[in-house]
PDB file of C-alpha atoms in Angstrom:
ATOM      1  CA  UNK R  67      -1.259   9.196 -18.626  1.00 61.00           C
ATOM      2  CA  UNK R  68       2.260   9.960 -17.256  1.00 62.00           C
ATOM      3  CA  UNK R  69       4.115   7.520 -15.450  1.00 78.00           C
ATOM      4  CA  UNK R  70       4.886   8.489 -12.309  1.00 90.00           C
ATOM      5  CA  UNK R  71       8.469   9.356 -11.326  1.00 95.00           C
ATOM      6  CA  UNK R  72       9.991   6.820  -8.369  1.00 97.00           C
ATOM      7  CA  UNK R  73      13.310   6.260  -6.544  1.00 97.00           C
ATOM      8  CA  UNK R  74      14.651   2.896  -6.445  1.00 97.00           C
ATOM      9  CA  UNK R  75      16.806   0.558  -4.320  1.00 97.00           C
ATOM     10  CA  UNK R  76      18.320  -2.106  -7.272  1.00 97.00           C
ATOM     11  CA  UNK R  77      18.751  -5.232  -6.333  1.00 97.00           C
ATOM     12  CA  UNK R  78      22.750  -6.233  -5.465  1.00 94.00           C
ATOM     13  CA  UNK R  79      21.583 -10.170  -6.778  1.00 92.00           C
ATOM     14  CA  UNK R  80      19.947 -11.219  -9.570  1.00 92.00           C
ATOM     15  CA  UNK R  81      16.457  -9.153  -9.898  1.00 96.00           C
ATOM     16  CA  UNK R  82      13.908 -11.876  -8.915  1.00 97.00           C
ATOM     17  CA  UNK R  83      10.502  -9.805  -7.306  1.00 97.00           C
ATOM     18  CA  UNK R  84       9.916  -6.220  -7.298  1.00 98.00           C
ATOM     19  CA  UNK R  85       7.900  -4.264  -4.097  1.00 98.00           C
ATOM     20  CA  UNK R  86       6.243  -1.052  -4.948  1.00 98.00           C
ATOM     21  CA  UNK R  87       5.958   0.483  -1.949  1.00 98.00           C
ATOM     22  CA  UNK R  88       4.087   3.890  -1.716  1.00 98.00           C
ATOM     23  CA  UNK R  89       4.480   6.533   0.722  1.00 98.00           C
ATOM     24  CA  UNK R  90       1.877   8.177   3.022  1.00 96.00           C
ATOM     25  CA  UNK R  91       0.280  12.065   2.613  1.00 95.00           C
ATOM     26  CA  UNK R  92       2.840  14.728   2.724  1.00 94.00           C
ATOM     27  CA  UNK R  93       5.706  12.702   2.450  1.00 96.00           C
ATOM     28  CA  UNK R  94       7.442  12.323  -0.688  1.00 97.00           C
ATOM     29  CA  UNK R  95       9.351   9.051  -2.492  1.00 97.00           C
ATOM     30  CA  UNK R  96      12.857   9.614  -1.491  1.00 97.00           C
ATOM     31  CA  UNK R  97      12.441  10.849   1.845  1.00 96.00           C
ATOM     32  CA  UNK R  98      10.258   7.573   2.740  1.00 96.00           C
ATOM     33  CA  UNK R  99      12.577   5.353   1.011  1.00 96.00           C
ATOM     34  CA  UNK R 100      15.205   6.813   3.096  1.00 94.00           C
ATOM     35  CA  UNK R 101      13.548   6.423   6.359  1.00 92.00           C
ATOM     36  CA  UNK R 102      12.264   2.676   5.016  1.00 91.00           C
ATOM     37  CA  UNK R 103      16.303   1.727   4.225  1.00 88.00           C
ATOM     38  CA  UNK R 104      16.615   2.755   8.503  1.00 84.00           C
ATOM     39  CA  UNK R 105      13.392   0.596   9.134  1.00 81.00           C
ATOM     40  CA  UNK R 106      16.126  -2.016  11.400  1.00 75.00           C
ATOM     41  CA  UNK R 107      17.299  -2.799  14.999  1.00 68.00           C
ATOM     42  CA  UNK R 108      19.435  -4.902  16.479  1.00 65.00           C
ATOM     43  CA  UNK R 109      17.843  -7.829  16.257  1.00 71.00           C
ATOM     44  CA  UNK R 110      16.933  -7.465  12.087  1.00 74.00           C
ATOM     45  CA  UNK R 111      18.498  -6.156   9.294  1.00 86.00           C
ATOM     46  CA  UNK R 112      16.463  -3.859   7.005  1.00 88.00           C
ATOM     47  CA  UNK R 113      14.473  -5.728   4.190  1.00 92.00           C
ATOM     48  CA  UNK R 114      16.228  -4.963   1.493  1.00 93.00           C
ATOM     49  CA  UNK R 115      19.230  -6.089   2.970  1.00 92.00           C
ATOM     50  CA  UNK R 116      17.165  -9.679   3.820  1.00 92.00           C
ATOM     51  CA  UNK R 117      15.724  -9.445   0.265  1.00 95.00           C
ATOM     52  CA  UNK R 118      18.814  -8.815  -2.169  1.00 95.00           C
ATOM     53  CA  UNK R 119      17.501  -9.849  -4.837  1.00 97.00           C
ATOM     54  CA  UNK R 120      13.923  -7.638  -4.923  1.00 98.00           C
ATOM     55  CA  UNK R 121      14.032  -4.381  -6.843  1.00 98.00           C
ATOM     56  CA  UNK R 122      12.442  -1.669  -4.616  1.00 98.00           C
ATOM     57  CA  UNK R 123      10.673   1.011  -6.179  1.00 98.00           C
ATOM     58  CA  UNK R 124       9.068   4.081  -4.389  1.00 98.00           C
ATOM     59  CA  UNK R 125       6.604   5.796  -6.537  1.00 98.00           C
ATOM     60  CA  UNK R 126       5.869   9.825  -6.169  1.00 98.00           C
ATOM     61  CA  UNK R 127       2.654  11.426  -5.732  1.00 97.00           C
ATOM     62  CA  UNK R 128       1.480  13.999  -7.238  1.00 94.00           C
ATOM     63  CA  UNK R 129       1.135  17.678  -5.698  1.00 93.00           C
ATOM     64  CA  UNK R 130      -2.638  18.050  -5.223  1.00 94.00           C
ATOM     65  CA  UNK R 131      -4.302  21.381  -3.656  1.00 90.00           C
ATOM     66  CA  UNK R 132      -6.341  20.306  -0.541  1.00 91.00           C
ATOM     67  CA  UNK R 133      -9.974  21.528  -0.559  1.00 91.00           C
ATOM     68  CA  UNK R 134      -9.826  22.261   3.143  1.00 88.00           C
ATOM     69  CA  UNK R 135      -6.577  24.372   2.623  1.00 88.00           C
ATOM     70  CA  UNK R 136      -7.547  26.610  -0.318  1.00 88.00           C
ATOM     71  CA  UNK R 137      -3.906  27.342  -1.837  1.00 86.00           C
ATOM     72  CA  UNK R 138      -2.028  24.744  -0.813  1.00 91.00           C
ATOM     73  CA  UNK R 139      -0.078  21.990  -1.864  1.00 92.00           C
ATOM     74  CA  UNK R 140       0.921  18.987  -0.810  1.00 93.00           C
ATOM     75  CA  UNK R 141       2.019  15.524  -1.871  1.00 95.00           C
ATOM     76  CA  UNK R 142      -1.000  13.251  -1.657  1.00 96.00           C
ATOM     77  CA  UNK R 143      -2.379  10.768  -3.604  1.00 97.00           C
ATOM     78  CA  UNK R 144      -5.856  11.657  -3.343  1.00 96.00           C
ATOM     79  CA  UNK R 145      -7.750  14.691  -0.982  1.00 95.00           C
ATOM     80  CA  UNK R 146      -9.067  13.928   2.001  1.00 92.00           C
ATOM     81  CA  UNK R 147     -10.971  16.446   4.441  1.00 90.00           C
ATOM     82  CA  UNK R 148     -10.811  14.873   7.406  1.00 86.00           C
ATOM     83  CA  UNK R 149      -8.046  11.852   8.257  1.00 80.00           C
ATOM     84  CA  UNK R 150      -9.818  11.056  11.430  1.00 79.00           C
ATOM     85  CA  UNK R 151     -13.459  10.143   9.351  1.00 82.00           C
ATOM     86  CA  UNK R 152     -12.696   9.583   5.403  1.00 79.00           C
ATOM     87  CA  UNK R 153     -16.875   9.163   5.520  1.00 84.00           C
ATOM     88  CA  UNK R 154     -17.320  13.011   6.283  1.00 89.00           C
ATOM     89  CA  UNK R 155     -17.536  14.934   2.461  1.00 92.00           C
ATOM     90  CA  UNK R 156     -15.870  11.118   1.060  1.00 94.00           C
ATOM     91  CA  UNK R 157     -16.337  12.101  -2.616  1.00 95.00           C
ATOM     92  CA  UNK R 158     -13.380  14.380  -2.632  1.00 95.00           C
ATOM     93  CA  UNK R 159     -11.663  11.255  -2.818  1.00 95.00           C
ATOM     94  CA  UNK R 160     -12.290   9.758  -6.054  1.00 97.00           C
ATOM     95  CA  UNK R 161     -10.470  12.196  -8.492  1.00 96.00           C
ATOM     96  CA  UNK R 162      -7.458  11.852  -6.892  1.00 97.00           C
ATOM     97  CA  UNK R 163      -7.582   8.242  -6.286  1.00 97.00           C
ATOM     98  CA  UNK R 164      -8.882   7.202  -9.306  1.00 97.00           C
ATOM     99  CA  UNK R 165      -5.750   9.337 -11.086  1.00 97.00           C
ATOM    100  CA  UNK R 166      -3.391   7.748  -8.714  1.00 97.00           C
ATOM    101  CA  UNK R 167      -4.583   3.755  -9.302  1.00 98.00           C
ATOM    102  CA  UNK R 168      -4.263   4.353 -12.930  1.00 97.00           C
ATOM    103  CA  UNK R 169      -1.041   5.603 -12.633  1.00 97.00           C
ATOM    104  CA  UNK R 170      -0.025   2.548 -10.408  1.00 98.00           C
ATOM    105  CA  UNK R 171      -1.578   0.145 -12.285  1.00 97.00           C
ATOM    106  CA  UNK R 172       0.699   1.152 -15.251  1.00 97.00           C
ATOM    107  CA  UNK R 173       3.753   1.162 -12.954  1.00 97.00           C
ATOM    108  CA  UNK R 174       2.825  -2.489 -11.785  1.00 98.00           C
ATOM    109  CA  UNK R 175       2.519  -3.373 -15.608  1.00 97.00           C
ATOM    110  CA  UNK R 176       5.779  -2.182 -16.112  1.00 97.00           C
ATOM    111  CA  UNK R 177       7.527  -4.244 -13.492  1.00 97.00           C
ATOM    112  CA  UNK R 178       5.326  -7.252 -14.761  1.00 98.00           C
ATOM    113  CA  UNK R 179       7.127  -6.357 -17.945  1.00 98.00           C
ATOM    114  CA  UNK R 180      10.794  -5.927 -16.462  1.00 97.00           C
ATOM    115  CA  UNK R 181      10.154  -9.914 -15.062  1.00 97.00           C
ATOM    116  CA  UNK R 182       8.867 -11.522 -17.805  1.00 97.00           C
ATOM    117  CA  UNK R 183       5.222 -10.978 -17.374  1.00 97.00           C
ATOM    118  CA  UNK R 184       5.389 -12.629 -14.125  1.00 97.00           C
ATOM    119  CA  UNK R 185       2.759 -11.490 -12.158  1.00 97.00           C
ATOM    120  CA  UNK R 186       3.588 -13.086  -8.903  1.00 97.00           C
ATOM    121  CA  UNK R 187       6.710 -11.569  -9.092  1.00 97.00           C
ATOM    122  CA  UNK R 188       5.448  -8.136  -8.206  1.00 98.00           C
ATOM    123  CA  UNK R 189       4.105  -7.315  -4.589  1.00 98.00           C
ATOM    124  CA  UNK R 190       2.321  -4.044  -3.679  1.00 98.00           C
ATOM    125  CA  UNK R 191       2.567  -2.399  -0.713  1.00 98.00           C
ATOM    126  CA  UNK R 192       1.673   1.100   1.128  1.00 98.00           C
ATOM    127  CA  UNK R 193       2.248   2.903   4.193  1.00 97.00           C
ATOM    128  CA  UNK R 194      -1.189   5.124   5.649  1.00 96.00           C
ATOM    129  CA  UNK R 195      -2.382   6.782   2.566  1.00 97.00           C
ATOM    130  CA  UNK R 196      -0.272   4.764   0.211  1.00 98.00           C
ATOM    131  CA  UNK R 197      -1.760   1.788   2.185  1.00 98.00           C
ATOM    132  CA  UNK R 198      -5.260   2.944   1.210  1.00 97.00           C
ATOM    133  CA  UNK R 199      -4.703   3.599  -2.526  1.00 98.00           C
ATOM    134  CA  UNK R 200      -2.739   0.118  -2.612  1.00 98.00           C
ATOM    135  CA  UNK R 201      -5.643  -1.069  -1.471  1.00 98.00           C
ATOM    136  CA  UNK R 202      -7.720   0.318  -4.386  1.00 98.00           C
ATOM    137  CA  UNK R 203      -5.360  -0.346  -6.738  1.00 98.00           C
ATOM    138  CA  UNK R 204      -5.379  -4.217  -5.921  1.00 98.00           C
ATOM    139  CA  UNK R 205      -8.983  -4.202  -5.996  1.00 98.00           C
ATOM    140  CA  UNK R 206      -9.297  -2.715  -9.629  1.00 98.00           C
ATOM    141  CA  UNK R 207      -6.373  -4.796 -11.836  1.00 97.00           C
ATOM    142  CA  UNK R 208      -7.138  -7.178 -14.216  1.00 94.00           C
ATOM    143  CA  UNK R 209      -5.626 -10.087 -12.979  1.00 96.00           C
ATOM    144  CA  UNK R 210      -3.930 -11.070  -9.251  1.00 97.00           C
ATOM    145  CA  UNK R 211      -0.246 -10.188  -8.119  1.00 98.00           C
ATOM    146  CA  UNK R 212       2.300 -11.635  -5.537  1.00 98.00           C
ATOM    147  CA  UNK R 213       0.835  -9.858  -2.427  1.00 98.00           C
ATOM    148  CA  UNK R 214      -0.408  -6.893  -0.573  1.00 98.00           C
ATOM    149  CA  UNK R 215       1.143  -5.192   2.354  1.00 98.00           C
ATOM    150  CA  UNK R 216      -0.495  -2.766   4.148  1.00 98.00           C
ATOM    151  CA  UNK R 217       1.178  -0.520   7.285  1.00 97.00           C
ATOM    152  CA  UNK R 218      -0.704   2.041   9.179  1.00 96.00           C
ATOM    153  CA  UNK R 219      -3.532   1.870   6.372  1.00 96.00           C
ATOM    154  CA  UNK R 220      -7.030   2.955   5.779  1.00 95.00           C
ATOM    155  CA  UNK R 221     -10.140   2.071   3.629  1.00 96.00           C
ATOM    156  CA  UNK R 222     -11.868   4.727   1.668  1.00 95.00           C
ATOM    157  CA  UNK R 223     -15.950   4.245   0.851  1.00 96.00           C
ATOM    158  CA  UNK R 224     -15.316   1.207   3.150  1.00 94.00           C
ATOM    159  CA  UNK R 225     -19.049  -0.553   4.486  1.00 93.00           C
ATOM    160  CA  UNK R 226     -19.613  -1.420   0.285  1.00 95.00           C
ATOM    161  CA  UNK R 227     -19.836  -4.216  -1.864  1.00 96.00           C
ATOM    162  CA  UNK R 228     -16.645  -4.928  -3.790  1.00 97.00           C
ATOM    163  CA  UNK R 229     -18.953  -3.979  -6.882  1.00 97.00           C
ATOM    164  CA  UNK R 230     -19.629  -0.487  -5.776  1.00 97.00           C
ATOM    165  CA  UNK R 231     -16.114  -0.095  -4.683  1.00 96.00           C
ATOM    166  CA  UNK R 232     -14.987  -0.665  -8.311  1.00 97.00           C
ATOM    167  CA  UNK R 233     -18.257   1.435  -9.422  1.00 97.00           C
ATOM    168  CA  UNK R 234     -17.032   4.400  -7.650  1.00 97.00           C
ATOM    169  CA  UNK R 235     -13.680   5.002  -9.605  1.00 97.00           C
ATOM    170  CA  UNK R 236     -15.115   4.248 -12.733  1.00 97.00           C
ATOM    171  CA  UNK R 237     -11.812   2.989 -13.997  1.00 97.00           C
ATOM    172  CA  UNK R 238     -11.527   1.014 -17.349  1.00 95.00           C
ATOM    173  CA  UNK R 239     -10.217  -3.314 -17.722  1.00 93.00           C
ATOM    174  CA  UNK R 240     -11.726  -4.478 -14.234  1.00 96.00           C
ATOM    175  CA  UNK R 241     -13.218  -7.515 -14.394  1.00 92.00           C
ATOM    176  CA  UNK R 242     -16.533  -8.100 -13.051  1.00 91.00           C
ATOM    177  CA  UNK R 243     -15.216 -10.813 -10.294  1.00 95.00           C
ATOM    178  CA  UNK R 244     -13.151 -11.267  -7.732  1.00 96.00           C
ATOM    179  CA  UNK R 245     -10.819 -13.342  -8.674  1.00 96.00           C
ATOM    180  CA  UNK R 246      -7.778 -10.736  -8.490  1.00 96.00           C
ATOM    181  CA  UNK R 247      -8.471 -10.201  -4.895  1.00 97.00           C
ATOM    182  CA  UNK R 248      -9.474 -13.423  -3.649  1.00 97.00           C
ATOM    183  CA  UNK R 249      -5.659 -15.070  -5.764  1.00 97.00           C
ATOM    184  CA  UNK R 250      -3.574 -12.108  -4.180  1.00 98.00           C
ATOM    185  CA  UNK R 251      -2.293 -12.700  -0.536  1.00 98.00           C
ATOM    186  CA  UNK R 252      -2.204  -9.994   1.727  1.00 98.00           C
ATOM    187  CA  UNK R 253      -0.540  -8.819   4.842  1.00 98.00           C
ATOM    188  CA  UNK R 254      -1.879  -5.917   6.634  1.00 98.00           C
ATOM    189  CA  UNK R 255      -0.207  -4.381   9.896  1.00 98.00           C
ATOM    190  CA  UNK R 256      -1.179  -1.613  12.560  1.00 98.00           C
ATOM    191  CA  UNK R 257      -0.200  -0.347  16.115  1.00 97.00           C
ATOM    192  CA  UNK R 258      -2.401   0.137  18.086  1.00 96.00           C
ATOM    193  CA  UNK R 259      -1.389   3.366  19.684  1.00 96.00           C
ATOM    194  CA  UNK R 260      -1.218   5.062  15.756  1.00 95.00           C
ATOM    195  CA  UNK R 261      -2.494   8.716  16.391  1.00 93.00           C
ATOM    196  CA  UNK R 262      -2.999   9.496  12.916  1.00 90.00           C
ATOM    197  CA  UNK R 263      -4.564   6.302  11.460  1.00 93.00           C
ATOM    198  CA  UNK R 264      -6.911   4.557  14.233  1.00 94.00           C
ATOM    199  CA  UNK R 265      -6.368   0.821  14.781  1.00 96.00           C
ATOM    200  CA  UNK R 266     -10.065   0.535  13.744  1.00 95.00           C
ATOM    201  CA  UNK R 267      -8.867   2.101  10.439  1.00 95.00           C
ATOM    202  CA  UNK R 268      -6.425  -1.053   9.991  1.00 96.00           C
ATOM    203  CA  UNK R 269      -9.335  -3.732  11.173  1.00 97.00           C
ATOM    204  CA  UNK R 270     -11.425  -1.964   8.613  1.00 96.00           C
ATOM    205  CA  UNK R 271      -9.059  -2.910   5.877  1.00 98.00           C
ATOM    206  CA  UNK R 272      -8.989  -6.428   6.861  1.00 98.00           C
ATOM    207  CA  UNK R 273     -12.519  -6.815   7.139  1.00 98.00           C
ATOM    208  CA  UNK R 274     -13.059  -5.443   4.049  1.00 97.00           C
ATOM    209  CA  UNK R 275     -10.831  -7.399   1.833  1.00 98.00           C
ATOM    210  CA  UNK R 276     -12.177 -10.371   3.705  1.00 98.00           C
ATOM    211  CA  UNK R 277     -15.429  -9.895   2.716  1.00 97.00           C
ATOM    212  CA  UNK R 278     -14.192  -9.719  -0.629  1.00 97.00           C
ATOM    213  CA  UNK R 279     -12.646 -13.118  -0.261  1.00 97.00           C
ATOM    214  CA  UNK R 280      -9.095 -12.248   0.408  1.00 97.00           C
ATOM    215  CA  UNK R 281      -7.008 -14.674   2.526  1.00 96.00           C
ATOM    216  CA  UNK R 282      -5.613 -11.401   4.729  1.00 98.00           C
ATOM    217  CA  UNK R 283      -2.908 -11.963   7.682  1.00 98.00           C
ATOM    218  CA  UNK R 284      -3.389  -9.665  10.663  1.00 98.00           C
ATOM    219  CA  UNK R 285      -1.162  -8.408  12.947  1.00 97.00           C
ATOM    220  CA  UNK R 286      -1.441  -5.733  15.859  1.00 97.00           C
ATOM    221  CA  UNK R 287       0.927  -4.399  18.103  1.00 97.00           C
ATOM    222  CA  UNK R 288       0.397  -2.488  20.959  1.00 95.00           C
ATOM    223  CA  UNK R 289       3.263   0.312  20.019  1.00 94.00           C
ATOM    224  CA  UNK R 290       4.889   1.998  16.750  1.00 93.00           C
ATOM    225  CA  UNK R 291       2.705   5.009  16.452  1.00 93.00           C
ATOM    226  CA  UNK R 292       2.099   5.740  12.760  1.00 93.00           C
ATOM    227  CA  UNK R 293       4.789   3.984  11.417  1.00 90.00           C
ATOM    228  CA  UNK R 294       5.962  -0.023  11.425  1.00 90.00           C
ATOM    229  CA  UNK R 295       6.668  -2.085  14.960  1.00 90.00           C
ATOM    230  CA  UNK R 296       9.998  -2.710  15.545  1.00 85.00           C
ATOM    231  CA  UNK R 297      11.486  -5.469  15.620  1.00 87.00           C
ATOM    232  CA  UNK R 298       8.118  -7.757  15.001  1.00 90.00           C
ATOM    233  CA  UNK R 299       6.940  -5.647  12.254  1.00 91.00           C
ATOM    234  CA  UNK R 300      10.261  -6.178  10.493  1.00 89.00           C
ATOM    235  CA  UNK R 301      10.097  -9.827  11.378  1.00 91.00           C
ATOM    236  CA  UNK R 302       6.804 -10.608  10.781  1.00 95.00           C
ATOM    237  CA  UNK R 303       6.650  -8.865   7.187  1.00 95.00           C
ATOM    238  CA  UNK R 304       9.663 -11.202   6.315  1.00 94.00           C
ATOM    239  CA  UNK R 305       8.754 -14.148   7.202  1.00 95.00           C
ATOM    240  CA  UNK R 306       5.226 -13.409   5.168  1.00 97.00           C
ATOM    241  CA  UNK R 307       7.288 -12.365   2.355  1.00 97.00           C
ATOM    242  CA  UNK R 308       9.135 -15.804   2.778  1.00 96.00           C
ATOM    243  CA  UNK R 309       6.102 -17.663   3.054  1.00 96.00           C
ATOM    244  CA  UNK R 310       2.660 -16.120   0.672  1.00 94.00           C
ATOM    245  CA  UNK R 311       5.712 -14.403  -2.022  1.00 93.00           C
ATOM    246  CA  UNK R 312       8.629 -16.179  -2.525  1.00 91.00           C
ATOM    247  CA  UNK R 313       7.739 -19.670  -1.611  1.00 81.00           C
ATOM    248  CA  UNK R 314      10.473 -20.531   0.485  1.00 77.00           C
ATOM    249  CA  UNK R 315      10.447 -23.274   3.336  1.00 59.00           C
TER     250      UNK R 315
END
């Protein structure tokens, strides 16, 4: 399988962590790590610039032709017909998903690699569809990493055991127990006045990976739309960061 292509914000200290971060449907790498580098106000810098020492890396999707749109194509890590119910025709899903958590799985090995097999170095995090197939990708690797954020996210074949979950992509080295999920922290955000992705969509994903024994930190806020709260999304994803990743007091 190809790796996928990314764009990257290097460190400017020593490279200590990395966070893949992966962007939602019909946006592309760059322009979201663009728009992610303006994620600031007044009152916070942007995380990179609170982070110098993490290696960002923004992974591409591939172009996939939408069932619903005959002809078209658009950046998306898997198809969905409807954004508003990812129950309705849900098995248009898995090819793309499946595809795309392979090809992140080997993109998280590599930055493994790039720190010395460190596991707990790495963090993995999505915004709306990237959110989701972060998600998934978490839930089908081998063995824990540093965290999961998820912004604006969703849960495809959610109301499942974490079995049938795995059973459903089909994909090859997941273990048979939970102990990557239940050893990987995770941080999951949502406004509540997101058009695109419901706030039930973002309690959905907590509840799930809860059941599944995942220590999950929630946090709602009552404005942002479908994108990250400013300035308490900012502050509260750093001071998670500081706490459940890097350790410090």
């Amino acid at each position: 399988m190809a790796m996928l292509s990314i764009c990257t914000i290097p460190p400017t200290a020593g490279h200590e962590n990395t966070i893949i971060f992966l962007h939602g449907r019909g946006d592309t790498a760059r322009n979201f790590m663009h728009s992610f580098q303006e994620w600031r106000d007044s009152e916070s810098p942007s995380l990179p610039e609170l982070f110098p020492s993490v290696r960002w890396v923004f992974p591409q999707s591939e172009l996939r032709s939408p069932a619903r749109f005959p002809g078209a194509r658009m950046s998306q890590w898997f198809d969905t017909w409807d954004i508003a119910n990812l129950h309705e025709k849900e098995e248009l899903q898995i090819e793309g998903l499946k595809e795309s958590v392979a090809s992140i799985r080997l993109l998280v090995d590599r930055e493994v690699a790039s720190l010395g097999g460190q596991r707990e170095k790495v963090v993995l995090a999505g915004l709306s569809q990237g959110g989701a197939t972060a998600v998934h990708t978490v839930l089908n690797v081998a063995k824990g990493l540093g965290g999961l954020m998820v912004f604006s996210g969703r849960m495809p074949f959610s109301g499942r055991t974490l079995a049938k979950m795995r059973s459903i992509l089909d994909l090859a080295e997941v273990p048979e127990d939970d102990s990557a999920v239940r050893t990987t922290p995770v941080l999951v955000q949502h406004c509540t006045d997101d058009p695109l992705s419901r706030v039930q969509n973002g309690r959905e994903v907590r509840d799930s990976l809860s059941s599944f024994g995942a220590q999950v930190e929630w946090r709602e806020y009552p404005t942002g739309g479908h994108w990250f709260h400013s300035p308490h999304g900012i502050q509260d994803a750093a001071a998670w960061l500081r706490a459940r990743v890097f350790n410090e007091n």
